[in-house]
């Protein structure tokens, strides 16, 4: 089967998430969302919460939580649902209800019930890379994340900021700007320090 996934990056400040499950998986999903945006709007529903999860909830008071069984009304005003329990029948119920309301669902360890996958994420400043194995092996995705994280230079954010500055100050048409940016980025892997020299050069040409 071919990989038909279409990668996108969501603006979490505009979305409301529901996580069903108060164990380690629910905790991991909640932590993942908060790492990307500490202000993400999250509601958690679970019959019970683990000790570590309770600590997180105490430390993040904006995260709503309800210690009870999942109900259909929990999906009201929700944009994305993450099912994170060990109850497959419940996950199927959550998916059916959510999809009937045009809400996307991710079900932990059940690719057949997922409308989307949560990739393994590399984040360095403004650079963010998500790795997916099409649901085949989260472990491989994790290892690839570690390799990429180790090999991306720490000063990548400085490089990105400089390139943004350069792009906004370049003169000429789109083709000319693209040629200049392509020329500069060719040397990033070996000589990222030369970005400053290029910036100075371009500034003199304005």
Coordinates of N, CA and C in Angstrom, one line a residue:
X1 N 0.8 -1.2 0.0 CA 0.0 0.0 0.0 C 0.9 1.2 0.0
X2 N 0.6 2.2 -0.9 CA 1.3 3.4 -0.9 C 1.0 4.4 0.2
X3 N 1.9 5.3 0.5 CA 1.7 6.2 1.6 C 1.0 7.4 1.0
X4 N -0.3 7.5 1.4 CA -1.1 8.6 0.8 C -1.3 9.8 1.8
X5 N -0.6 9.7 2.9 CA -0.7 10.8 3.9 C -0.3 12.1 3.3
X6 N -1.0 13.2 3.8 CA -0.7 14.6 3.4 C -0.3 15.3 4.6
X7 N 1.0 15.6 4.8 CA 1.5 16.3 6.0 C 1.0 17.8 6.0
X8 N 0.6 18.2 7.2 CA 0.2 19.6 7.4 C 0.7 20.0 8.8
X9 N 0.8 21.3 9.1 CA 1.1 21.8 10.4 C 0.0 22.7 10.8
X10 N -0.7 22.3 11.9 CA -1.9 22.9 12.4 C -1.5 24.1 13.4
X11 N -2.3 25.2 13.3 CA -2.1 26.3 14.3 C -2.9 25.9 15.5
X12 N -2.3 25.4 16.5 CA -3.0 24.9 17.7 C -3.7 26.0 18.5
X13 N -3.3 27.2 18.3 CA -4.0 28.3 19.1 C -5.5 28.4 18.6
X14 N -5.8 27.9 17.4 CA -7.1 28.0 16.9 C -8.0 26.7 17.1
X15 N -7.4 25.7 17.8 CA -8.1 24.4 17.9 C -8.3 24.1 19.3
X16 N -9.4 23.2 19.5 CA -9.7 22.7 20.8 C -9.6 21.1 20.8
X17 N -8.8 20.6 21.7 CA -8.6 19.1 21.7 C -9.3 18.4 22.8
X18 N -9.8 17.2 22.5 CA -10.3 16.4 23.6 C -9.5 15.1 23.6
X19 N -9.0 14.8 24.8 CA -8.2 13.5 25.0 C -9.0 12.7 26.0
X20 N -9.3 11.4 25.5 CA -10.0 10.5 26.4 C -9.0 9.5 26.9
X21 N -8.8 9.4 28.2 CA -7.9 8.5 28.8 C -6.9 9.2 29.8
X22 N -6.8 8.6 31.0 CA -6.1 9.2 32.0 C -4.8 8.5 32.4
X23 N -4.4 7.5 31.6 CA -3.2 6.7 31.9 C -2.0 7.3 31.2
X24 N -1.0 6.4 31.0 CA 0.3 6.9 30.5 C 0.2 7.4 29.0
X25 N -0.7 6.7 28.3 CA -0.8 7.1 26.9 C -1.5 8.5 26.8
X26 N -2.6 8.7 27.6 CA -3.2 10.0 27.6 C -2.3 11.1 28.1
X27 N -1.5 10.8 29.1 CA -0.5 11.7 29.6 C 0.5 12.1 28.5
X28 N 1.0 11.1 27.7 CA 2.0 11.3 26.7 C 1.4 12.2 25.6
X29 N 0.1 12.0 25.2 CA -0.5 12.8 24.2 C -0.7 14.2 24.7
X30 N -1.1 14.4 25.9 CA -1.3 15.7 26.5 C 0.1 16.5 26.5
X31 N 1.1 15.8 27.0 CA 2.4 16.4 27.0 C 2.9 16.8 25.7
X32 N 2.7 15.9 24.6 CA 3.1 16.3 23.3 C 2.4 17.5 22.8
X33 N 1.1 17.7 23.0 CA 0.4 18.9 22.6 C 1.0 20.1 23.3
X34 N 1.2 20.0 24.6 CA 1.7 21.1 25.4 C 3.1 21.5 25.0
X35 N 3.9 20.6 24.6 CA 5.3 20.9 24.2 C 5.3 21.8 22.9
X36 N 4.3 21.5 22.0 CA 4.2 22.3 20.8 C 3.7 23.7 21.1
X37 N 2.7 23.8 22.0 CA 2.1 25.1 22.4 C 1.6 24.9 23.8
X38 N 2.3 25.5 24.8 CA 1.9 25.4 26.2 C 0.4 25.9 26.5
X39 N -0.1 26.7 25.5 CA -1.4 27.3 25.8 C -2.5 26.6 25.0
X40 N -2.2 25.4 24.4 CA -3.2 24.6 23.7 C -4.4 24.4 24.5
X41 N -5.6 24.5 23.9 CA -6.9 24.3 24.6 C -7.1 22.8 24.6
X42 N -7.1 22.2 25.8 CA -7.2 20.7 26.0 C -8.3 20.4 27.0
X43 N -9.1 19.5 26.7 CA -10.0 18.9 27.7 C -9.7 17.4 27.8
X44 N -9.6 16.9 29.0 CA -9.3 15.5 29.2 C -10.4 14.8 30.0
X45 N -10.9 13.7 29.5 CA -11.9 12.9 30.1 C -11.4 11.5 30.4
X46 N -11.6 11.0 31.7 CA -11.1 9.7 32.0 C -11.8 9.2 33.3
X47 N -11.9 7.9 33.4 CA -12.5 7.3 34.6 C -11.6 7.6 35.8
X48 N -10.3 7.6 35.6 CA -9.4 7.9 36.6 C -8.1 8.4 36.0
X49 N -7.3 9.1 36.8 CA -6.0 9.7 36.3 C -4.9 9.1 37.1
X50 N -3.8 8.8 36.4 CA -2.5 8.4 37.1 C -1.9 9.5 37.9
X51 N -1.0 9.1 38.7 CA -0.4 10.1 39.6 C 0.4 11.2 38.8
X52 N 1.2 10.8 37.8 CA 1.9 11.7 37.0 C 1.0 12.7 36.2
X53 N -0.1 12.1 35.8 CA -1.1 12.9 35.0 C -1.7 14.0 35.9
X54 N -2.0 13.6 37.2 CA -2.5 14.6 38.1 C -1.6 15.7 38.4
X55 N -0.3 15.4 38.5 CA 0.7 16.4 38.7 C 0.7 17.4 37.5
X56 N 0.7 16.9 36.3 CA 0.6 17.7 35.1 C -0.6 18.6 35.1
X57 N -1.8 18.0 35.5 CA -3.0 18.8 35.5 C -3.0 19.9 36.5
X58 N -2.3 19.6 37.6 CA -2.2 20.7 38.7 C -1.3 21.8 38.2
X59 N -0.3 21.4 37.4 CA 0.7 22.4 36.9 C 0.2 23.2 35.7
X60 N -0.9 22.7 35.1 CA -1.4 23.4 33.9 C -2.9 23.6 34.1
X61 N -3.3 24.6 34.9 CA -4.7 24.8 35.3 C -5.6 25.1 34.1
X62 N -5.1 25.6 32.9 CA -5.9 25.9 31.8 C -6.4 24.6 31.1
X63 N -5.8 23.4 31.4 CA -6.3 22.2 30.8 C -7.4 21.7 31.7
X64 N -8.6 21.6 31.0 CA -9.8 21.1 31.7 C -9.7 19.6 31.9
X65 N -10.2 19.0 33.0 CA -10.3 17.6 33.1 C -11.5 17.2 33.9
X66 N -12.0 16.0 33.5 CA -13.3 15.5 34.1 C -13.1 14.0 34.4
X67 N -13.2 13.6 35.7 CA -13.0 12.2 36.1 C -14.4 11.5 36.0
X68 N -14.6 10.9 34.8 CA -15.9 10.3 34.6 C -15.8 9.5 33.3
X69 N -16.9 8.8 33.0 CA -17.0 8.0 31.7 C -17.2 9.0 30.6
X70 N -16.7 8.6 29.4 CA -16.9 9.4 28.2 C -18.3 9.5 27.8
X71 N -18.8 10.7 27.4 CA -20.2 10.8 26.9 C -20.1 11.6 25.6
X72 N -21.2 11.4 24.8 CA -21.2 12.1 23.5 C -21.1 13.6 23.7
X73 N -21.7 14.2 24.7 CA -21.6 15.6 24.9 C -20.2 16.1 25.1
X74 N -19.3 15.3 25.5 CA -17.9 15.7 25.7 C -17.3 16.2 24.4
X75 N -17.8 15.9 23.3 CA -17.3 16.3 22.0 C -17.8 17.7 21.6
X76 N -18.8 18.2 22.3 CA -19.3 19.5 22.0 C -18.2 20.6 22.0
X77 N -18.1 21.4 21.0 CA -17.1 22.5 20.9 C -15.7 22.0 20.8
X78 N -15.5 20.8 20.3 CA -14.2 20.2 20.1 C -13.9 20.1 18.6
X79 N -12.6 20.3 18.3 CA -12.2 20.2 16.9 C -11.4 18.9 16.5
X80 N -10.7 18.4 17.5 CA -9.9 17.2 17.3 C -10.0 16.3 18.5
X81 N -10.1 15.0 18.3 CA -10.2 14.0 19.4 C -9.1 13.0 19.3
X82 N -8.5 12.8 20.5 CA -7.5 11.7 20.7 C -8.0 10.7 21.7
X83 N -8.2 9.5 21.2 CA -8.6 8.4 22.1 C -7.4 7.7 22.6
X84 N -7.2 7.7 23.9 CA -6.0 7.1 24.5 C -6.2 6.2 25.6
X85 N -7.1 5.2 25.4 CA -7.4 4.3 26.5 C -7.0 2.9 26.0
X86 N -7.2 1.8 26.8 CA -7.0 0.5 26.3 C -8.3 -0.3 25.9
X87 N -9.3 0.5 25.7 CA -10.6 0.0 25.4 C -10.9 0.2 23.9
X88 N -10.8 -0.8 23.1 CA -10.9 -0.7 21.7 C -12.4 -0.4 21.3
X89 N -13.3 -1.0 22.0 CA -14.7 -0.8 21.7 C -15.1 0.7 22.0
X90 N -14.5 1.3 23.0 CA -14.7 2.7 23.3 C -14.1 3.5 22.2
X91 N -13.0 3.2 21.7 CA -12.3 3.9 20.7 C -13.2 3.9 19.4
X92 N -13.8 2.8 19.1 CA -14.7 2.7 18.0 C -15.9 3.6 18.2
X93 N -16.5 3.6 19.4 CA -17.6 4.5 19.7 C -17.2 6.0 19.5
X94 N -16.0 6.3 20.0 CA -15.6 7.7 19.9 C -15.4 8.1 18.5
X95 N -14.8 7.2 17.7 CA -14.6 7.5 16.3 C -16.0 7.7 15.6
X96 N -16.9 6.8 15.8 CA -18.2 6.9 15.1 C -18.9 8.2 15.5
X97 N -18.9 8.5 16.7 CA -19.6 9.8 17.2 C -18.9 11.0 16.6
X98 N -17.6 11.0 16.7 CA -16.8 12.2 16.3 C -16.9 12.4 14.7
X99 N -16.8 11.3 14.0 CA -16.9 11.4 12.5 C -18.3 11.8 12.1
X100 N -19.3 11.4 12.8 CA -20.6 11.9 12.5 C -20.8 13.4 12.6
X101 N -19.9 14.0 13.4 CA -19.9 15.4 13.6 C -18.8 16.1 12.8
X102 N -18.2 15.4 11.9 CA -17.1 15.9 11.1 C -15.9 16.3 11.9
X103 N -15.6 15.5 12.9 CA -14.4 15.7 13.8 C -13.4 14.6 13.6
X104 N -12.2 15.0 13.4 CA -11.1 14.0 13.1 C -10.7 13.3 14.4
X105 N -10.3 12.0 14.3 CA -9.9 11.2 15.5 C -8.6 10.6 15.3
X106 N -7.8 10.6 16.4 CA -6.6 9.7 16.4 C -6.8 8.7 17.6
X107 N -6.7 7.4 17.3 CA -6.8 6.4 18.3 C -5.5 5.7 18.5
X108 N -5.0 5.8 19.7 CA -3.7 5.2 20.1 C -3.6 3.7 19.7
X109 N -2.6 3.4 19.0 CA -2.3 2.0 18.6 C -3.3 1.3 17.8
X110 N -4.2 2.1 17.2 CA -5.2 1.5 16.3 C -5.3 2.3 15.0
X111 N -4.3 2.0 14.1 CA -4.2 2.8 12.8 C -5.5 2.8 12.0
X112 N -6.3 1.7 12.1 CA -7.5 1.6 11.3 C -8.6 2.5 11.8
X113 N -8.4 3.0 13.0 CA -9.4 4.0 13.6 C -8.9 5.4 13.5
X114 N -7.7 5.6 12.9 CA -7.1 7.0 12.9 C -7.5 7.7 11.6
X115 N -7.9 8.9 11.8 CA -8.1 9.8 10.6 C -6.8 10.6 10.3
X116 N -5.9 10.6 11.3 CA -4.6 11.2 11.2 C -3.6 10.5 12.2
X117 N -2.3 10.7 11.9 CA -1.3 10.1 12.8 C -0.6 11.3 13.5
X118 N -0.1 11.0 14.7 CA 0.7 12.0 15.4 C 2.2 11.6 15.1
X119 N 2.9 12.4 14.4 CA 4.3 12.1 14.0 C 5.3 12.3 15.1
X120 N 6.5 11.8 14.9 CA 7.5 12.1 15.9 C 8.2 13.4 15.5
X121 N 8.3 14.3 16.5 CA 8.6 15.7 16.2 C 10.0 16.2 16.6
X122 N 10.6 16.8 15.6 CA 11.9 17.5 15.9 C 11.7 19.0 15.9
X123 N 12.1 19.7 17.0 CA 11.8 21.1 17.1 C 13.1 21.8 17.6
X124 N 13.5 22.7 16.7 CA 14.7 23.6 17.1 C 14.3 25.0 16.7
X125 N 13.9 25.8 17.7 CA 13.5 27.1 17.4 C 12.3 27.1 16.4
X126 N 12.5 27.9 15.3 CA 11.4 27.9 14.3 C 11.3 26.8 13.4
X127 N 12.3 25.9 13.4 CA 12.3 24.7 12.6 C 11.6 23.6 13.3
X128 N 10.7 23.0 12.5 CA 9.9 21.9 13.1 C 9.8 20.8 12.0
X129 N 10.2 19.6 12.3 CA 10.1 18.5 11.3 C 9.3 17.3 12.0
X130 N 8.3 16.8 11.3 CA 7.5 15.7 11.8 C 7.8 14.5 10.9
X131 N 8.0 13.3 11.6 CA 8.4 12.1 10.9 C 7.2 11.1 11.1
X132 N 6.8 10.5 10.0 CA 5.7 9.5 10.1 C 6.1 8.2 9.3
X133 N 5.8 7.1 9.8 CA 6.0 5.8 9.1 C 4.7 5.2 8.6
X134 N 3.7 6.0 8.4 CA 2.4 5.6 7.9 C 1.8 4.6 8.8
X135 N 2.1 4.8 10.1 CA 1.5 3.9 11.2 C 2.2 2.6 11.3
X136 N 3.3 2.3 10.6 CA 3.9 1.0 10.6 C 4.8 0.8 11.8
X137 N 5.6 1.8 12.1 CA 6.5 1.7 13.2 C 6.9 3.0 13.9
X138 N 6.1 3.3 15.0 CA 6.5 4.5 15.8 C 7.9 4.5 16.3
X139 N 8.4 3.3 16.6 CA 9.8 3.2 17.1 C 10.8 3.7 16.1
X140 N 10.6 3.3 14.8 CA 11.5 3.8 13.8 C 11.4 5.4 13.6
X141 N 10.2 5.9 13.7 CA 10.0 7.3 13.7 C 10.8 8.0 14.8
X142 N 10.7 7.4 16.0 CA 11.4 7.9 17.2 C 12.9 7.9 16.9
X143 N 13.5 6.8 16.4 CA 14.9 6.8 16.1 C 15.4 7.8 15.1
X144 N 14.5 8.0 14.0 CA 14.8 9.0 13.0 C 14.8 10.4 13.6
X145 N 13.9 10.6 14.5 CA 13.8 11.9 15.2 C 15.2 12.2 15.9
X146 N 15.7 11.1 16.6 CA 16.9 11.3 17.4 C 18.1 11.6 16.5
X147 N 18.1 10.9 15.3 CA 19.2 11.1 14.3 C 19.2 12.6 13.8
X148 N 18.0 13.0 13.4 CA 17.8 14.3 12.9 C 18.2 15.4 13.9
X149 N 17.7 15.2 15.1 CA 17.9 16.1 16.2 C 19.4 16.3 16.5
X150 N 20.2 15.2 16.4 CA 21.6 15.3 16.7 C 22.4 16.0 15.6
X151 N 21.8 15.9 14.3 CA 22.6 16.4 13.2 C 22.2 17.8 12.7
X152 N 21.1 18.3 13.2 CA 20.7 19.7 12.8 C 21.5 20.6 13.7
X153 N 22.2 21.6 13.1 CA 23.0 22.5 13.9 C 22.1 23.3 14.9
X154 N 22.7 23.6 16.1 CA 22.0 24.4 17.1 C 21.7 25.8 16.6
X155 N 22.5 26.3 15.7 CA 22.3 27.7 15.3 C 21.4 27.8 14.1
X156 N 20.6 26.7 13.9 CA 19.7 26.8 12.7 C 18.6 27.9 12.9
X157 N 18.2 28.2 14.1 CA 17.2 29.3 14.3 C 17.8 30.6 13.9
X158 N 19.1 30.8 14.2 CA 19.8 32.1 13.8 C 19.8 32.2 12.2
X159 N 20.1 31.0 11.6 CA 20.1 31.0 10.2 C 18.8 31.3 9.6
X160 N 17.7 30.7 10.1 CA 16.4 31.0 9.6 C 16.0 32.5 9.8
X161 N 16.3 33.1 10.9 CA 16.0 34.5 11.1 C 16.8 35.4 10.1
X162 N 18.0 35.0 9.9 CA 18.8 35.8 8.9 C 18.2 35.7 7.5
X163 N 17.8 34.5 7.1 CA 17.3 34.2 5.8 C 15.9 35.0 5.6
X164 N 15.1 35.0 6.7 CA 13.9 35.8 6.7 C 14.2 37.3 6.4
X165 N 15.2 37.8 7.2 CA 15.6 39.2 7.0 C 16.0 39.4 5.5
X166 N 16.8 38.5 5.0 CA 17.3 38.6 3.7 C 16.2 38.6 2.7
X167 N 15.2 37.7 2.8 CA 14.1 37.5 1.9 C 13.3 38.8 1.8
X168 N 13.1 39.5 3.0 CA 12.2 40.6 3.0 C 12.9 41.9 2.5
X169 N 14.3 41.8 2.3 CA 15.0 43.0 1.9 C 15.5 42.8 0.4
X170 N 15.4 41.6 -0.1 CA 15.8 41.4 -1.5 C 15.0 42.3 -2.5
X171 N 15.7 42.8 -3.5 CA 15.0 43.5 -4.6 C 14.9 42.6 -5.8
X172 N 14.1 43.1 -6.8 CA 14.0 42.3 -8.0 C 12.8 41.4 -8.0
X173 N 12.6 40.7 -9.1 CA 11.4 39.9 -9.3 C 11.5 38.5 -8.5
X174 N 10.5 37.7 -8.5 CA 10.5 36.5 -7.8 C 11.6 35.5 -8.3
X175 N 11.9 35.5 -9.6 CA 12.9 34.6 -10.1 C 14.3 35.0 -9.6
X176 N 14.5 36.3 -9.5 CA 15.8 36.8 -9.0 C 16.0 36.5 -7.6
X177 N 14.9 36.7 -6.8 CA 15.0 36.4 -5.4 C 15.3 34.9 -5.1
X178 N 14.6 34.1 -5.9 CA 14.8 32.6 -5.7 C 16.2 32.2 -6.0
X179 N 16.8 32.8 -7.1 CA 18.1 32.4 -7.5 C 19.1 32.8 -6.3
X180 N 18.9 34.0 -5.7 CA 19.8 34.4 -4.7 C 19.7 33.5 -3.4
X181 N 18.4 33.2 -3.1 CA 18.2 32.3 -1.9 C 18.7 30.9 -2.1
X182 N 18.6 30.4 -3.3 CA 19.1 29.1 -3.6 C 20.6 29.0 -3.5
X183 N 21.3 30.1 -4.0 CA 22.7 30.2 -4.0 C 23.2 30.2 -2.5
X184 N 22.5 30.9 -1.7 CA 22.9 31.0 -0.3 C 22.7 29.7 0.5
X185 N 21.6 29.1 0.3 CA 21.2 27.9 1.1 C 22.0 26.7 0.6
X186 N 22.6 26.7 -0.6 CA 23.5 25.6 -1.0 C 24.7 25.4 0.0
X187 N 25.1 26.4 0.6 CA 26.3 26.3 1.4 C 26.0 26.2 2.9
X188 N 24.7 26.1 3.3 CA 24.4 26.0 4.7 C 24.9 24.8 5.4
X189 N 25.0 23.6 4.7 CA 25.4 22.4 5.3 C 26.9 22.5 5.7
X190 N 27.7 23.2 4.9 CA 29.1 23.2 5.2 C 29.6 24.5 5.8
X191 N 29.0 25.6 5.5 CA 29.5 26.9 6.0 C 28.3 27.8 6.4
X192 N 27.6 27.5 7.4 CA 26.5 28.3 7.9 C 26.9 29.7 8.3
X193 N 28.2 29.8 8.7 CA 28.7 31.1 9.2 C 28.7 32.2 8.1
X194 N 28.7 31.7 6.8 CA 28.8 32.6 5.7 C 27.5 33.4 5.5
X195 N 26.4 33.0 6.2 CA 25.2 33.7 6.0 C 25.3 35.2 6.3
X196 N 26.0 35.5 7.4 CA 26.2 36.9 7.8 C 26.9 37.7 6.6
X197 N 27.9 37.1 6.0 CA 28.6 37.8 4.9 C 27.7 38.0 3.7
X198 N 26.8 37.1 3.4 CA 25.9 37.2 2.3 C 24.8 38.3 2.7
X199 N 24.4 38.4 4.0 CA 23.5 39.5 4.4 C 24.1 40.8 4.2
X200 N 25.4 41.0 4.5 CA 26.1 42.2 4.4 C 26.2 42.6 2.9
X201 N 26.5 41.6 2.1 CA 26.6 41.8 0.7 C 25.3 42.3 0.0
X202 N 24.2 41.6 0.4 CA 22.9 41.9 -0.2 C 22.5 43.3 0.3
X203 N 22.8 43.6 1.6 CA 22.4 45.0 2.1 C 23.0 46.1 1.3
X204 N 24.3 45.8 0.8 CA 25.0 46.8 0.0 C 24.4 47.0 -1.4
X205 N 23.7 46.0 -1.8 CA 23.1 46.0 -3.2 C 21.7 46.7 -3.2
X206 N 21.1 46.9 -2.0 CA 19.8 47.5 -2.0 C 19.8 49.0 -2.4

